[in-house]
PDB file of C-alpha atoms in Angstrom:
ATOM      1  CA  UNK G   1     119.398 178.414 117.319  1.00 60.00           C
ATOM      2  CA  UNK G   2     120.696 177.098 114.018  1.00 67.00           C
ATOM      3  CA  UNK G   3     123.983 175.199 114.161  1.00 86.00           C
ATOM      4  CA  UNK G   4     127.118 175.388 112.067  1.00 92.00           C
ATOM      5  CA  UNK G   5     129.634 172.690 111.131  1.00 94.00           C
ATOM      6  CA  UNK G   6     133.323 173.463 110.639  1.00 96.00           C
ATOM      7  CA  UNK G   7     136.433 171.312 110.253  1.00 97.00           C
ATOM      8  CA  UNK G   8     138.329 170.950 113.513  1.00 97.00           C
ATOM      9  CA  UNK G   9     141.626 172.119 112.053  1.00 97.00           C
ATOM     10  CA  UNK G  10     143.291 173.387 108.891  1.00 98.00           C
ATOM     11  CA  UNK G  11     146.832 174.201 107.859  1.00 97.00           C
ATOM     12  CA  UNK G  12     148.105 176.849 105.519  1.00 96.00           C
ATOM     13  CA  UNK G  13     151.426 178.169 104.308  1.00 96.00           C
ATOM     14  CA  UNK G  14     152.365 181.748 104.956  1.00 97.00           C
ATOM     15  CA  UNK G  15     151.415 184.215 102.201  1.00 96.00           C
ATOM     16  CA  UNK G  16     149.027 181.751 100.586  1.00 96.00           C
ATOM     17  CA  UNK G  17     145.231 182.136 100.499  1.00 96.00           C
ATOM     18  CA  UNK G  18     143.135 180.224 103.024  1.00 97.00           C
ATOM     19  CA  UNK G  19     139.551 179.100 102.519  1.00 98.00           C
ATOM     20  CA  UNK G  20     137.739 178.204 105.747  1.00 98.00           C
ATOM     21  CA  UNK G  21     134.432 176.397 105.102  1.00 97.00           C
ATOM     22  CA  UNK G  22     131.270 176.424 107.190  1.00 96.00           C
ATOM     23  CA  UNK G  23     128.068 174.444 106.697  1.00 95.00           C
ATOM     24  CA  UNK G  24     124.780 175.781 108.039  1.00 93.00           C
ATOM     25  CA  UNK G  25     122.057 173.757 106.375  1.00 92.00           C
ATOM     26  CA  UNK G  26     119.350 174.792 108.888  1.00 89.00           C
ATOM     27  CA  UNK G  27     119.859 178.532 108.367  1.00 90.00           C
ATOM     28  CA  UNK G  28     116.679 180.598 108.303  1.00 87.00           C
ATOM     29  CA  UNK G  29     115.977 183.577 106.085  1.00 85.00           C
ATOM     30  CA  UNK G  30     116.770 186.197 108.717  1.00 85.00           C
ATOM     31  CA  UNK G  31     119.950 184.616 110.106  1.00 89.00           C
ATOM     32  CA  UNK G  32     123.162 186.551 109.536  1.00 91.00           C
ATOM     33  CA  UNK G  33     126.448 184.679 109.127  1.00 93.00           C
ATOM     34  CA  UNK G  34     129.169 186.032 111.393  1.00 94.00           C
ATOM     35  CA  UNK G  35     132.818 185.048 111.630  1.00 96.00           C
ATOM     36  CA  UNK G  36     134.968 185.672 114.666  1.00 97.00           C
ATOM     37  CA  UNK G  37     138.481 184.553 115.459  1.00 97.00           C
ATOM     38  CA  UNK G  38     140.266 184.076 118.732  1.00 97.00           C
ATOM     39  CA  UNK G  39     144.016 184.439 118.929  1.00 95.00           C
ATOM     40  CA  UNK G  40     145.855 182.795 121.825  1.00 90.00           C
ATOM     41  CA  UNK G  41     145.369 184.615 125.131  1.00 89.00           C
ATOM     42  CA  UNK G  42     142.905 187.095 123.638  1.00 94.00           C
ATOM     43  CA  UNK G  43     139.163 187.544 123.488  1.00 96.00           C
ATOM     44  CA  UNK G  44     137.290 186.746 120.267  1.00 96.00           C
ATOM     45  CA  UNK G  45     137.658 189.302 117.491  1.00 96.00           C
ATOM     46  CA  UNK G  46     135.002 190.132 114.924  1.00 95.00           C
ATOM     47  CA  UNK G  47     136.128 189.337 111.378  1.00 97.00           C
ATOM     48  CA  UNK G  48     133.200 189.763 108.983  1.00 96.00           C
ATOM     49  CA  UNK G  49     129.481 189.127 108.551  1.00 94.00           C
ATOM     50  CA  UNK G  50     126.918 188.893 105.781  1.00 94.00           C
ATOM     51  CA  UNK G  51     123.347 187.951 104.925  1.00 93.00           C
ATOM     52  CA  UNK G  52     123.101 186.943 101.276  1.00 94.00           C
ATOM     53  CA  UNK G  53     125.750 188.709  99.214  1.00 93.00           C
ATOM     54  CA  UNK G  54     129.488 188.194  99.304  1.00 95.00           C
ATOM     55  CA  UNK G  55     131.278 190.679 101.554  1.00 96.00           C
ATOM     56  CA  UNK G  56     134.783 192.102 101.639  1.00 96.00           C
ATOM     57  CA  UNK G  57     136.606 194.080 104.311  1.00 94.00           C
ATOM     58  CA  UNK G  58     140.193 194.817 105.205  1.00 92.00           C
ATOM     59  CA  UNK G  59     140.587 191.536 107.079  1.00 91.00           C
ATOM     60  CA  UNK G  60     138.880 188.977 104.850  1.00 96.00           C
ATOM     61  CA  UNK G  61     136.206 188.075 102.323  1.00 98.00           C
ATOM     62  CA  UNK G  62     133.039 186.129 102.947  1.00 98.00           C
ATOM     63  CA  UNK G  63     131.585 184.020 100.164  1.00 98.00           C
ATOM     64  CA  UNK G  64     127.997 182.889 100.747  1.00 97.00           C
ATOM     65  CA  UNK G  65     126.455 180.076  98.727  1.00 97.00           C
ATOM     66  CA  UNK G  66     123.385 180.933  96.701  1.00 96.00           C
ATOM     67  CA  UNK G  67     121.169 178.694  98.872  1.00 95.00           C
ATOM     68  CA  UNK G  68     122.891 180.120 101.989  1.00 95.00           C
ATOM     69  CA  UNK G  69     123.482 176.647 103.380  1.00 95.00           C
ATOM     70  CA  UNK G  70     127.238 177.140 103.411  1.00 96.00           C
ATOM     71  CA  UNK G  71     129.802 179.918 103.458  1.00 97.00           C
ATOM     72  CA  UNK G  72     133.546 180.325 103.153  1.00 98.00           C
ATOM     73  CA  UNK G  73     135.834 182.750 104.920  1.00 98.00           C
ATOM     74  CA  UNK G  74     138.733 183.724 102.697  1.00 98.00           C
ATOM     75  CA  UNK G  75     142.009 185.083 104.010  1.00 97.00           C
ATOM     76  CA  UNK G  76     143.766 186.325 100.907  1.00 95.00           C
ATOM     77  CA  UNK G  77     147.340 186.045 102.185  1.00 95.00           C
ATOM     78  CA  UNK G  78     147.784 184.188 105.440  1.00 96.00           C
ATOM     79  CA  UNK G  79     150.345 185.507 107.887  1.00 96.00           C
ATOM     80  CA  UNK G  80     151.666 183.922 111.066  1.00 96.00           C
ATOM     81  CA  UNK G  81     149.454 186.350 112.984  1.00 95.00           C
ATOM     82  CA  UNK G  82     146.360 184.749 111.423  1.00 96.00           C
ATOM     83  CA  UNK G  83     146.913 181.526 113.392  1.00 97.00           C
ATOM     84  CA  UNK G  84     143.793 181.350 115.549  1.00 97.00           C
ATOM     85  CA  UNK G  85     140.516 179.556 116.165  1.00 97.00           C
ATOM     86  CA  UNK G  86     137.935 180.729 113.614  1.00 98.00           C
ATOM     87  CA  UNK G  87     134.265 180.567 114.560  1.00 97.00           C
ATOM     88  CA  UNK G  88     131.357 180.635 112.112  1.00 95.00           C
ATOM     89  CA  UNK G  89     128.161 181.719 113.892  1.00 92.00           C
ATOM     90  CA  UNK G  90     124.562 182.285 112.833  1.00 90.00           C
ATOM     91  CA  UNK G  91     122.918 185.213 114.602  1.00 85.00           C
ATOM     92  CA  UNK G  92     119.338 186.253 115.235  1.00 76.00           C
ATOM     93  CA  UNK G  93     117.825 189.172 117.118  1.00 71.00           C
ATOM     94  CA  UNK G  94     117.919 187.211 120.381  1.00 73.00           C
ATOM     95  CA  UNK G  95     121.022 188.747 121.902  1.00 69.00           C
ATOM     96  CA  UNK G  96     122.716 185.357 121.802  1.00 78.00           C
ATOM     97  CA  UNK G  97     126.020 184.548 120.148  1.00 81.00           C
ATOM     98  CA  UNK G  98     126.326 180.748 120.158  1.00 82.00           C
ATOM     99  CA  UNK G  99     129.898 179.605 119.473  1.00 86.00           C
ATOM    100  CA  UNK G 100     130.554 176.178 117.953  1.00 86.00           C
ATOM    101  CA  UNK G 101     133.862 174.353 118.238  1.00 90.00           C
ATOM    102  CA  UNK G 102     135.466 176.394 115.452  1.00 96.00           C
ATOM    103  CA  UNK G 103     138.401 175.659 113.150  1.00 98.00           C
ATOM    104  CA  UNK G 104     141.945 175.904 114.472  1.00 97.00           C
ATOM    105  CA  UNK G 105     144.080 177.408 111.721  1.00 98.00           C
ATOM    106  CA  UNK G 106     147.804 176.741 111.718  1.00 97.00           C
ATOM    107  CA  UNK G 107     150.009 178.854 109.472  1.00 97.00           C
ATOM    108  CA  UNK G 108     153.387 177.489 108.509  1.00 96.00           C
ATOM    109  CA  UNK G 109     156.292 179.806 107.687  1.00 94.00           C
TER     110      UNK G 109
ATOM    111  CA  UNK D   1     144.320 197.169 121.766  1.00 50.00           C
ATOM    112  CA  UNK D   2     140.784 196.256 122.696  1.00 62.00           C
ATOM    113  CA  UNK D   3     138.049 198.873 123.201  1.00 92.00           C
ATOM    114  CA  UNK D   4     136.492 196.772 125.958  1.00 97.00           C
ATOM    115  CA  UNK D   5     138.577 196.841 129.106  1.00 97.00           C
ATOM    116  CA  UNK D   6     138.365 194.106 131.711  1.00 98.00           C
ATOM    117  CA  UNK D   7     139.916 194.167 135.164  1.00 98.00           C
ATOM    118  CA  UNK D   8     141.608 192.412 136.750  1.00 98.00           C
ATOM    119  CA  UNK D   9     143.396 190.340 134.118  1.00 97.00           C
ATOM    120  CA  UNK D  10     144.015 187.543 136.603  1.00 97.00           C
ATOM    121  CA  UNK D  11     142.243 186.659 139.847  1.00 97.00           C
ATOM    122  CA  UNK D  12     142.870 183.909 142.359  1.00 96.00           C
ATOM    123  CA  UNK D  13     140.297 183.460 145.089  1.00 94.00           C
ATOM    124  CA  UNK D  14     139.206 180.981 147.686  1.00 91.00           C
ATOM    125  CA  UNK D  15     135.803 179.370 147.729  1.00 90.00           C
ATOM    126  CA  UNK D  16     134.603 181.574 150.601  1.00 90.00           C
ATOM    127  CA  UNK D  17     135.789 184.873 149.125  1.00 90.00           C
ATOM    128  CA  UNK D  18     133.703 187.592 147.520  1.00 95.00           C
ATOM    129  CA  UNK D  19     135.194 189.361 144.516  1.00 96.00           C
ATOM    130  CA  UNK D  20     134.029 191.305 141.486  1.00 97.00           C
ATOM    131  CA  UNK D  21     135.025 191.416 137.835  1.00 98.00           C
ATOM    132  CA  UNK D  22     134.743 194.707 136.028  1.00 98.00           C
ATOM    133  CA  UNK D  23     134.131 195.545 132.379  1.00 98.00           C
ATOM    134  CA  UNK D  24     134.110 199.000 130.786  1.00 98.00           C
ATOM    135  CA  UNK D  25     133.412 200.290 127.279  1.00 97.00           C
ATOM    136  CA  UNK D  26     133.193 203.842 125.951  1.00 92.00           C
ATOM    137  CA  UNK D  27     131.823 203.125 122.477  1.00 93.00           C
ATOM    138  CA  UNK D  28     128.266 204.156 123.382  1.00 92.00           C
ATOM    139  CA  UNK D  29     127.094 200.560 123.121  1.00 93.00           C
ATOM    140  CA  UNK D  30     123.808 199.725 124.874  1.00 92.00           C
ATOM    141  CA  UNK D  31     124.154 195.943 124.962  1.00 92.00           C
ATOM    142  CA  UNK D  32     126.711 194.173 127.140  1.00 94.00           C
ATOM    143  CA  UNK D  33     127.448 190.499 127.663  1.00 95.00           C
ATOM    144  CA  UNK D  34     129.253 188.094 129.980  1.00 97.00           C
ATOM    145  CA  UNK D  35     130.711 184.844 128.639  1.00 97.00           C
ATOM    146  CA  UNK D  36     132.548 181.987 130.333  1.00 97.00           C
ATOM    147  CA  UNK D  37     135.278 180.074 128.503  1.00 97.00           C
ATOM    148  CA  UNK D  38     136.868 176.885 129.807  1.00 96.00           C
ATOM    149  CA  UNK D  39     140.256 175.830 128.467  1.00 94.00           C
ATOM    150  CA  UNK D  40     140.184 174.647 124.822  1.00 91.00           C
ATOM    151  CA  UNK D  41     136.408 175.192 124.637  1.00 93.00           C
ATOM    152  CA  UNK D  42     134.367 177.897 122.902  1.00 93.00           C
ATOM    153  CA  UNK D  43     132.902 180.792 124.911  1.00 95.00           C
ATOM    154  CA  UNK D  44     129.480 180.201 126.476  1.00 94.00           C
ATOM    155  CA  UNK D  45     126.995 183.014 126.995  1.00 94.00           C
ATOM    156  CA  UNK D  46     126.073 183.762 130.612  1.00 96.00           C
ATOM    157  CA  UNK D  47     124.191 187.081 130.695  1.00 96.00           C
ATOM    158  CA  UNK D  48     122.945 189.777 128.326  1.00 93.00           C
ATOM    159  CA  UNK D  49     122.160 193.348 129.366  1.00 94.00           C
ATOM    160  CA  UNK D  50     120.181 195.665 127.136  1.00 91.00           C
ATOM    161  CA  UNK D  51     119.879 199.352 128.132  1.00 92.00           C
ATOM    162  CA  UNK D  52     121.203 198.488 131.605  1.00 95.00           C
ATOM    163  CA  UNK D  53     118.508 195.880 132.181  1.00 94.00           C
ATOM    164  CA  UNK D  54     119.133 192.133 132.375  1.00 95.00           C
ATOM    165  CA  UNK D  55     117.488 190.576 129.314  1.00 91.00           C
ATOM    166  CA  UNK D  56     118.997 187.074 129.244  1.00 91.00           C
ATOM    167  CA  UNK D  57     120.241 184.811 132.035  1.00 94.00           C
ATOM    168  CA  UNK D  58     121.393 181.480 130.649  1.00 93.00           C
ATOM    169  CA  UNK D  59     120.463 179.592 133.830  1.00 93.00           C
ATOM    170  CA  UNK D  60     123.634 180.725 135.554  1.00 96.00           C
ATOM    171  CA  UNK D  61     124.028 179.714 139.252  1.00 96.00           C
ATOM    172  CA  UNK D  62     123.215 182.460 141.728  1.00 96.00           C
ATOM    173  CA  UNK D  63     126.817 182.538 142.985  1.00 96.00           C
ATOM    174  CA  UNK D  64     127.369 184.695 139.866  1.00 98.00           C
ATOM    175  CA  UNK D  65     125.565 188.031 140.188  1.00 98.00           C
ATOM    176  CA  UNK D  66     125.745 190.530 137.317  1.00 98.00           C
ATOM    177  CA  UNK D  67     125.232 194.255 137.661  1.00 98.00           C
ATOM    178  CA  UNK D  68     125.080 197.075 135.128  1.00 97.00           C
ATOM    179  CA  UNK D  69     125.364 200.373 137.056  1.00 96.00           C
ATOM    180  CA  UNK D  70     125.435 202.493 133.898  1.00 94.00           C
ATOM    181  CA  UNK D  71     125.683 202.133 130.144  1.00 90.00           C
ATOM    182  CA  UNK D  72     129.482 201.941 130.196  1.00 95.00           C
ATOM    183  CA  UNK D  73     130.041 199.541 133.067  1.00 97.00           C
ATOM    184  CA  UNK D  74     129.279 195.886 133.655  1.00 98.00           C
ATOM    185  CA  UNK D  75     130.219 194.001 136.797  1.00 98.00           C
ATOM    186  CA  UNK D  76     130.136 190.339 137.713  1.00 98.00           C
ATOM    187  CA  UNK D  77     130.003 189.720 141.460  1.00 98.00           C
ATOM    188  CA  UNK D  78     131.361 186.387 142.617  1.00 97.00           C
ATOM    189  CA  UNK D  79     130.571 184.598 145.872  1.00 95.00           C
ATOM    190  CA  UNK D  80     131.126 181.065 147.120  1.00 94.00           C
ATOM    191  CA  UNK D  81     132.525 179.840 143.827  1.00 94.00           C
ATOM    192  CA  UNK D  82     133.519 176.249 143.173  1.00 95.00           C
ATOM    193  CA  UNK D  83     136.791 174.970 141.651  1.00 95.00           C
ATOM    194  CA  UNK D  84     134.909 174.123 138.438  1.00 96.00           C
ATOM    195  CA  UNK D  85     134.168 177.848 138.021  1.00 97.00           C
ATOM    196  CA  UNK D  86     137.813 178.417 137.166  1.00 97.00           C
ATOM    197  CA  UNK D  87     137.773 179.793 133.623  1.00 97.00           C
ATOM    198  CA  UNK D  88     138.329 182.833 131.438  1.00 98.00           C
ATOM    199  CA  UNK D  89     135.470 185.322 131.854  1.00 98.00           C
ATOM    200  CA  UNK D  90     134.889 187.482 128.809  1.00 98.00           C
ATOM    201  CA  UNK D  91     132.910 190.679 128.514  1.00 98.00           C
ATOM    202  CA  UNK D  92     131.544 191.986 125.224  1.00 95.00           C
ATOM    203  CA  UNK D  93     129.458 194.878 123.970  1.00 94.00           C
ATOM    204  CA  UNK D  94     127.448 195.737 120.874  1.00 92.00           C
ATOM    205  CA  UNK D  95     125.415 198.700 119.720  1.00 89.00           C
ATOM    206  CA  UNK D  96     121.940 197.400 120.536  1.00 76.00           C
ATOM    207  CA  UNK D  97     120.352 194.052 121.178  1.00 64.00           C
ATOM    208  CA  UNK D  98     117.327 194.524 118.930  1.00 63.00           C
ATOM    209  CA  UNK D  99     119.579 194.904 115.912  1.00 66.00           C
ATOM    210  CA  UNK D 100     121.879 192.267 117.300  1.00 67.00           C
ATOM    211  CA  UNK D 101     121.955 190.015 114.273  1.00 69.00           C
ATOM    212  CA  UNK D 102     123.521 192.732 112.143  1.00 81.00           C
ATOM    213  CA  UNK D 103     125.942 194.100 114.694  1.00 85.00           C
ATOM    214  CA  UNK D 104     129.334 192.715 115.710  1.00 90.00           C
ATOM    215  CA  UNK D 105     130.237 192.188 119.325  1.00 92.00           C
ATOM    216  CA  UNK D 106     133.427 193.679 120.683  1.00 94.00           C
ATOM    217  CA  UNK D 107     135.197 191.520 123.245  1.00 96.00           C
ATOM    218  CA  UNK D 108     137.633 192.278 126.002  1.00 97.00           C
ATOM    219  CA  UNK D 109     140.613 190.004 126.639  1.00 96.00           C
ATOM    220  CA  UNK D 110     138.989 188.509 129.703  1.00 97.00           C
ATOM    221  CA  UNK D 111     139.741 187.859 133.344  1.00 98.00           C
ATOM    222  CA  UNK D 112     141.397 184.540 134.059  1.00 97.00           C
ATOM    223  CA  UNK D 113     139.854 183.280 137.280  1.00 97.00           C
ATOM    224  CA  UNK D 114     141.271 180.518 139.438  1.00 96.00           C
ATOM    225  CA  UNK D 115     139.348 179.119 142.400  1.00 95.00           C
ATOM    226  CA  UNK D 116     141.418 177.428 145.079  1.00 91.00           C
TER     227      UNK D 116
END
């Protein structure tokens, strides 16, 4: 399974945008890019996913590089409730979701 | 509120006990998963069920025995566990495994297991 690389931690101020980067240089053509987050004392929560084009939903936006070797999760206005571990994961039709170490996001009031 | 319900939320058991963890979803999903998560580590896949049949076992010790009695239920039977098995056990579901790459997984909040 292809691996992803994320910064261990990031900080943001409340109500400011947050850009969470992910590198996936060994991505293959059929791999989807998924983002999940895990809030304290909760199970992981699906955030967004995409294949080639940028994606938007009510939670976030996903910007995918043209060569697909990197992507960025964008939280448009961070709130204190967005403090969590964010995981960038490449998925294939294997039934496996392989979590990396993720990025711990701290949001300052 | 999560759509995947796990019970119990907490479980303390001795190494000679037998217990079971339960997971339930009513979203019509046909793929269900068990993960193990140690403190401050990412979740690790244990088992995948597709249409009530075991499709992936990630070399999990036999003291963990999964069961999928129907499409809505997933159990994890525990026997003769070791202290290092103490962890958060997460259940998840998704629509189907064969379209897995394009489908999100929905997670429960887990059962926190402590082995004495």
